[in-house]
Short mmCIF file of C-alpha atoms and ligand atoms in Angstrom, two decimals:
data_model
loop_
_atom_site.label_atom_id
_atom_site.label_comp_id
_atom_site.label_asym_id
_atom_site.label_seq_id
_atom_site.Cartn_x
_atom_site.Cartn_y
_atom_site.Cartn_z
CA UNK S 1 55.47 52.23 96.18
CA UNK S 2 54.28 53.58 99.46
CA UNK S 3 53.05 56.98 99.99
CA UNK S 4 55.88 57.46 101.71
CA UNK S 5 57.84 56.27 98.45
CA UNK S 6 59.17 53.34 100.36
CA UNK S 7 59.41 49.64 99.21
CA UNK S 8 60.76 46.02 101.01
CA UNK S 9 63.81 44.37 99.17
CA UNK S 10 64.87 41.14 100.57
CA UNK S 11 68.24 39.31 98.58
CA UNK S 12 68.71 35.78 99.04
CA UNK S 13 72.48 34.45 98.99
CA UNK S 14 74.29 31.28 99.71
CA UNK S 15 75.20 32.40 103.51
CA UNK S 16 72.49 35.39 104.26
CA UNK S 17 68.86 36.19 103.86
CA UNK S 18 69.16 40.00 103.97
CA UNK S 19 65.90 42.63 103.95
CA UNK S 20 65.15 46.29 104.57
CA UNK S 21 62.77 48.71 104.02
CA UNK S 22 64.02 50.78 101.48
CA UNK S 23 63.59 54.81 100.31
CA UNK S 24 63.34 55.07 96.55
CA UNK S 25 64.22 58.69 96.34
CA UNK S 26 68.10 57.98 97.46
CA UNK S 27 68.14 54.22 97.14
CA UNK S 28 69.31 54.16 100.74
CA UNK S 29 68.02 51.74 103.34
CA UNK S 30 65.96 53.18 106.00
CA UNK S 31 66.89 51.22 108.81
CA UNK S 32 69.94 48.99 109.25
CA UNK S 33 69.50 45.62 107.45
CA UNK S 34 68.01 42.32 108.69
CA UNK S 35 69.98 39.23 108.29
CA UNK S 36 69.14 35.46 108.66
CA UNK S 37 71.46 33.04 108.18
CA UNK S 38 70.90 31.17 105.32
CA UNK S 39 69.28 27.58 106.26
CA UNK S 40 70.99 24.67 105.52
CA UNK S 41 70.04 22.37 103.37
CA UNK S 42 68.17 25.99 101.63
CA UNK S 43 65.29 24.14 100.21
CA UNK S 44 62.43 26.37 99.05
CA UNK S 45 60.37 25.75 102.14
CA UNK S 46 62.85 26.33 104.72
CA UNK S 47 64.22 29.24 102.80
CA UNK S 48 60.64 30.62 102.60
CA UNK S 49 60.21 30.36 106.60
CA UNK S 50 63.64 32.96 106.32
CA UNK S 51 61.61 35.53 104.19
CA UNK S 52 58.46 35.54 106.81
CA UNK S 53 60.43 35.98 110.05
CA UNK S 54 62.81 38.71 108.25
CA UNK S 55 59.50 40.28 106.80
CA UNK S 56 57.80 39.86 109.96
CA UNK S 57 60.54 41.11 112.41
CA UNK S 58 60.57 44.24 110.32
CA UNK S 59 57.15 44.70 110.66
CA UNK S 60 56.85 45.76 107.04
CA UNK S 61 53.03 44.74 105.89
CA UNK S 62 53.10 45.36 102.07
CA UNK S 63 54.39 44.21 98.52
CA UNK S 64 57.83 42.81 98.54
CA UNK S 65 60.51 42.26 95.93
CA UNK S 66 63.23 39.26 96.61
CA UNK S 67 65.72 38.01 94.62
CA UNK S 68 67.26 34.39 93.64
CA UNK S 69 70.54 33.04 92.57
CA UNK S 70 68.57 31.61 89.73
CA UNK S 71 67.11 32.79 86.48
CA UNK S 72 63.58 33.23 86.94
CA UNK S 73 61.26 33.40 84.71
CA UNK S 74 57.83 34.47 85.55
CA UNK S 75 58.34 34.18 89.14
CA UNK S 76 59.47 30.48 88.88
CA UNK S 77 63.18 29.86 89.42
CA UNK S 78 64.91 27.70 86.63
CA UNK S 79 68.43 27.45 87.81
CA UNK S 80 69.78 27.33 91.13
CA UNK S 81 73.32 28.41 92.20
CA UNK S 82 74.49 27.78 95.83
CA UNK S 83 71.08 27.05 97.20
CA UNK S 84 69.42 23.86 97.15
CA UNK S 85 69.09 22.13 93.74
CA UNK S 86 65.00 21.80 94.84
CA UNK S 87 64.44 25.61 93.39
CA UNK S 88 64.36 24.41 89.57
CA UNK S 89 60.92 24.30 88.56
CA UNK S 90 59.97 26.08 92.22
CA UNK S 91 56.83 28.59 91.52
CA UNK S 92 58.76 31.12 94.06
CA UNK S 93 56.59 33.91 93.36
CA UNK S 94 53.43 31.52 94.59
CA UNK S 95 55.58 30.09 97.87
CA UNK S 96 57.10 33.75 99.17
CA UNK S 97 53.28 35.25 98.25
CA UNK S 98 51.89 32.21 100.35
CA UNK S 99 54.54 32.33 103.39
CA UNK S 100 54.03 36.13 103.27
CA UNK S 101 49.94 35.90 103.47
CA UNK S 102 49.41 36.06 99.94
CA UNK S 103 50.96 39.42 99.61
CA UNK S 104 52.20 40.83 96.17
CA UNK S 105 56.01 39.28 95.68
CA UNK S 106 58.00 39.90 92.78
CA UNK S 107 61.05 37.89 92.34
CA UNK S 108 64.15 38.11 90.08
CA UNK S 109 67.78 37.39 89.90
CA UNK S 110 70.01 38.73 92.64
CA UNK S 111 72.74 40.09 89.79
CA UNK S 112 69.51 41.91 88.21
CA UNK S 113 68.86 43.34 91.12
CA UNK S 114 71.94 44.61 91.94
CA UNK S 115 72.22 46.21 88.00
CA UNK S 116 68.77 47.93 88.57
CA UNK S 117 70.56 49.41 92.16
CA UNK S 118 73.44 50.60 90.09
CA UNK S 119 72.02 51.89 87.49
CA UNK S 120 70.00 54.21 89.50
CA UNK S 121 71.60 54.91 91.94
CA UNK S 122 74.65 53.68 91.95
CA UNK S 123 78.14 53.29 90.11
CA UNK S 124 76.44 53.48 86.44
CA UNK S 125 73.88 56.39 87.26
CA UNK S 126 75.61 59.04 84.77
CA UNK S 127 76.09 56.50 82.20
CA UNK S 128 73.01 56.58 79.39
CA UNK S 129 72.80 53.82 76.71
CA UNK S 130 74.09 49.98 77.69
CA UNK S 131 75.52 49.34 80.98
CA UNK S 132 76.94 45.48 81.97
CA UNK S 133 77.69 45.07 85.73
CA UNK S 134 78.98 41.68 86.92
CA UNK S 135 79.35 40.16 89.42
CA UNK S 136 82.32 38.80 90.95
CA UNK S 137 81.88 35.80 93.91
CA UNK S 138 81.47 32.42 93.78
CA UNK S 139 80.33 32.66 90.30
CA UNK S 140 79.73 35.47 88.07
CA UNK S 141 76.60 37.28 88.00
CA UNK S 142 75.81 39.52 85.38
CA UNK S 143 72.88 42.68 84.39
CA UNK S 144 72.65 44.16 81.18
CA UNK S 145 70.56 47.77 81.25
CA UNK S 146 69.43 49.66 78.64
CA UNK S 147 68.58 53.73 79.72
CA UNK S 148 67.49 51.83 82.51
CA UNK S 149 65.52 48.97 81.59
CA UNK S 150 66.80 45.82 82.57
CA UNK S 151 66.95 42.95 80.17
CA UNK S 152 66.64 40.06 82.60
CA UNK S 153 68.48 36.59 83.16
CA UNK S 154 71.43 37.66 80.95
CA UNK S 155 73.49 34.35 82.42
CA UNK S 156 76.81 35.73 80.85
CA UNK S 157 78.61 34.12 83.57
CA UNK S 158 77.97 31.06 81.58
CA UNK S 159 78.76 32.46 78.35
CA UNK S 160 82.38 31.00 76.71
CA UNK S 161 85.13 33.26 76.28
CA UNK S 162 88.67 31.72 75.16
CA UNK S 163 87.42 28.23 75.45
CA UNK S 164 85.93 28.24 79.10
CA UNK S 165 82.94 29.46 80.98
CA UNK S 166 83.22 33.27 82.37
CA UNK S 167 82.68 32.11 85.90
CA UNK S 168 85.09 28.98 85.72
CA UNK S 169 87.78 31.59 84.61
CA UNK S 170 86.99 34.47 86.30
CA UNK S 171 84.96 34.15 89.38
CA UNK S 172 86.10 35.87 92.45
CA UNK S 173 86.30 31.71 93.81
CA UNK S 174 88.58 31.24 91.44
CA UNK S 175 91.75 33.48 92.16
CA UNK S 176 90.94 32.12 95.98
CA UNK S 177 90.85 28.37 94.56
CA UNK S 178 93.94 28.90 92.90
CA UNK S 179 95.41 31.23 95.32
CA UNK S 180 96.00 34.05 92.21
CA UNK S 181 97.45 37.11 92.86
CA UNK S 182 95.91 40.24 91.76
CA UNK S 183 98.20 40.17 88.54
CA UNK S 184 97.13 36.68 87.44
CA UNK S 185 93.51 37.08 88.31
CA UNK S 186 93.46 40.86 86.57
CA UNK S 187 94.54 38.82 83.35
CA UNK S 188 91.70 36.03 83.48
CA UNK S 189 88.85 39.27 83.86
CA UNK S 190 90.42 40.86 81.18
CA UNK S 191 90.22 38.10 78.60
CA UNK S 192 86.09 38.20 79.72
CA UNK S 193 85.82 42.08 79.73
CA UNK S 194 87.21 42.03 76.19
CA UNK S 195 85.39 38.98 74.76
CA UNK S 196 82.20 40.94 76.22
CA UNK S 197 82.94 44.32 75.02
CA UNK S 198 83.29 42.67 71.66
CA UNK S 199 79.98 41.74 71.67
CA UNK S 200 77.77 44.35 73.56
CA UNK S 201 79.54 47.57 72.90
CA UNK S 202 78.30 48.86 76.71
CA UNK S 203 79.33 52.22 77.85
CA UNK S 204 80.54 51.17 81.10
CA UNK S 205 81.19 47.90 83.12
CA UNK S 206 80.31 47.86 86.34
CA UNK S 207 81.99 45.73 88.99
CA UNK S 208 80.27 44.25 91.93
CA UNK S 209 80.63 41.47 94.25
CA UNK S 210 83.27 41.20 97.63
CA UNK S 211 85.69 41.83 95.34
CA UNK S 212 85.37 45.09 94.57
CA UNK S 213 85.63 46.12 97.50
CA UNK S 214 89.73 45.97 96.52
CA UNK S 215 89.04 47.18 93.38
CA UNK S 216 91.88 49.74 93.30
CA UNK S 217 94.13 46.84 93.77
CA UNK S 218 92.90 45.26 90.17
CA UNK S 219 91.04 47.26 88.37
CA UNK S 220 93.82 49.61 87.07
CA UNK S 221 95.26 46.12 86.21
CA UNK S 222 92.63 45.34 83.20
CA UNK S 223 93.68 45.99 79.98
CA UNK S 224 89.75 45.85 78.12
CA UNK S 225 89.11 49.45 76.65
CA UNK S 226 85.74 50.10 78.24
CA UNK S 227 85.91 51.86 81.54
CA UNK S 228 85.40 49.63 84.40
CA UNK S 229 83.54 51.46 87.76
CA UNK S 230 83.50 49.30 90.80
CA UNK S 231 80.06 49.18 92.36
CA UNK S 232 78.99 51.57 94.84
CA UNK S 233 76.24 50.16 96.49
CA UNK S 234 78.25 46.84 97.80
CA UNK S 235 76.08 44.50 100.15
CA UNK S 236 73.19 46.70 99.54
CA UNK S 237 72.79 46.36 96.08
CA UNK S 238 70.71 43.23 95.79
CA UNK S 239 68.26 44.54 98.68
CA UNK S 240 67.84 48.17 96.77
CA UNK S 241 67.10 46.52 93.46
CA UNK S 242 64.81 43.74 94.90
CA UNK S 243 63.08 46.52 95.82
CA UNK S 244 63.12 48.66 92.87
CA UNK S 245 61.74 45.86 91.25
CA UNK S 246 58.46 45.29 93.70
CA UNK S 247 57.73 49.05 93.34
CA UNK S 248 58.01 49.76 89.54
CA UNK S 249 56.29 46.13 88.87
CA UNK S 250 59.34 44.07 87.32
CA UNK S 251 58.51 40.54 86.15
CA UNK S 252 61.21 39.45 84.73
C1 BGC N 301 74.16 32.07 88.36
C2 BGC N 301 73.45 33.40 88.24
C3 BGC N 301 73.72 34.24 89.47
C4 BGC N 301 75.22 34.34 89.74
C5 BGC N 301 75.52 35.10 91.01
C6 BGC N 301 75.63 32.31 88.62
O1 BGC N 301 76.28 31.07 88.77
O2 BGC N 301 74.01 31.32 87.17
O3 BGC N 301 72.06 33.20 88.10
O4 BGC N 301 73.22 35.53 89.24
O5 BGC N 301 75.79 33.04 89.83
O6 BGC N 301 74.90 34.54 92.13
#
């Protein structure tokens, strides 16, 4: 962290490269965010030319924390989903650190990141003890916290509930796909919530993503027992968390 309790959080997505500098006492972004538009195809290389001229046009010359549709592991990405299949096996710590003049980079997954934003400051922040956001888009992210501490690269968007993968039941993609209404949608979420709660107990889910955004329109719909907040944060969270992550030295 800066003197000025500051850090840079940059969150990579399928359509945007998005930065800011942000203020860790209020988890608020200090200035309005910087977008690039993803490139296309979003191969490391070309996706690491994003990060410098977002870094660069914020003028922001320290440590920065970025985040991946991927599980990462040590700073190299392991899965990719929606960017370019070339990030598995990708060292992304090493390229960002290198395109960024061999700066300090930390890098995890963007549904981490988001979990870390929520937890602090976010929809989850009076919640102690296990909290599961997910989130809901093309696929389904997920973070699993623990009083705080992350436990990275959770993946249950891949986990089977009922036979199918979360995401291929549940993702937000998925009610647009099959044009589902709210009803019919509310029903596929619930069979995850409750094959989730059954196994992790948390306090609270927390629901990010677009799609929560219409939350009141589904989330009184679920019939899972845990309570289910929508997240508060929205497109900030992955930006926030990224960096949360630089500042309190995350590797996941
Ligand atoms: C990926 C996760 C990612 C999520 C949201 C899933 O398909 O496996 O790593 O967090 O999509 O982007």
């Amino acid at each position: 962290m800066s003197a000025r309790g500051h850090a840079f959080g940059i969150d990579i997505g399928g359509s945007g490269v998005k930065g800011a500098v942000v203020d860790l006492a209020t988890g608020e972004l200090v200035h309005e965010r910087i977008k690039i538009t993803t490139p296309h195809p979003s191969t490391p290389d070309a996706v690491a030319d994003a990060v410098a001229k977002l870094v660069a046009e914020a003028d922001w010359p320290g440590p920065v924390g970025i985040t991946l549709p991927s599980v990462v592991l040590e700073g190299v990405a392991r899965t990719a989903a929606n960017i370019d299949k070339a990030w598995i096996g990708t060292d992304a710590r090493a390229l960002f650190s290198a395109a960024l003049g061999g700066r300090p980079v930390t890098v995890l997954n963007d549904a981490d990141a988001a979990g870390l934003a929520e937890d602090r400051y976010g929809a989850a922040k009076n919640y102690d003890g296990l909290v599961l956001l997910l989130t809901f888009g093309t696929g389904i992210g997920s973070a699993l916290l623990y009083n705080g501490t992350l436990v990275p690269n959770s993946e249950l968007g891949h986990l089977e509930i009922g036979g199918m993968e979360t995401e291929h039941r549940a993702a937000a993609s998925i009610k647009d796909r099959d044009g589902l209404s709210y009803e019919q949608w509310a029903t596929e979420v619930s069979t995850v919530l409750i094959g989730l709660e059954n196994l992790f107990w948390p306090k609270v889910f927390v629901a990010g993503g677009g799609i929560s955004r219409d939350s009141d329109q589904w989330i009184p719909l679920l019939t899972n027992r845990t309570p289910v907040v929508p997240a508060h944060l929205r497109n900030t969270a992955g930006i926030v968390g990224a960096a949360m992550a630089i500042d309190a030295g995350i590797v996941p």
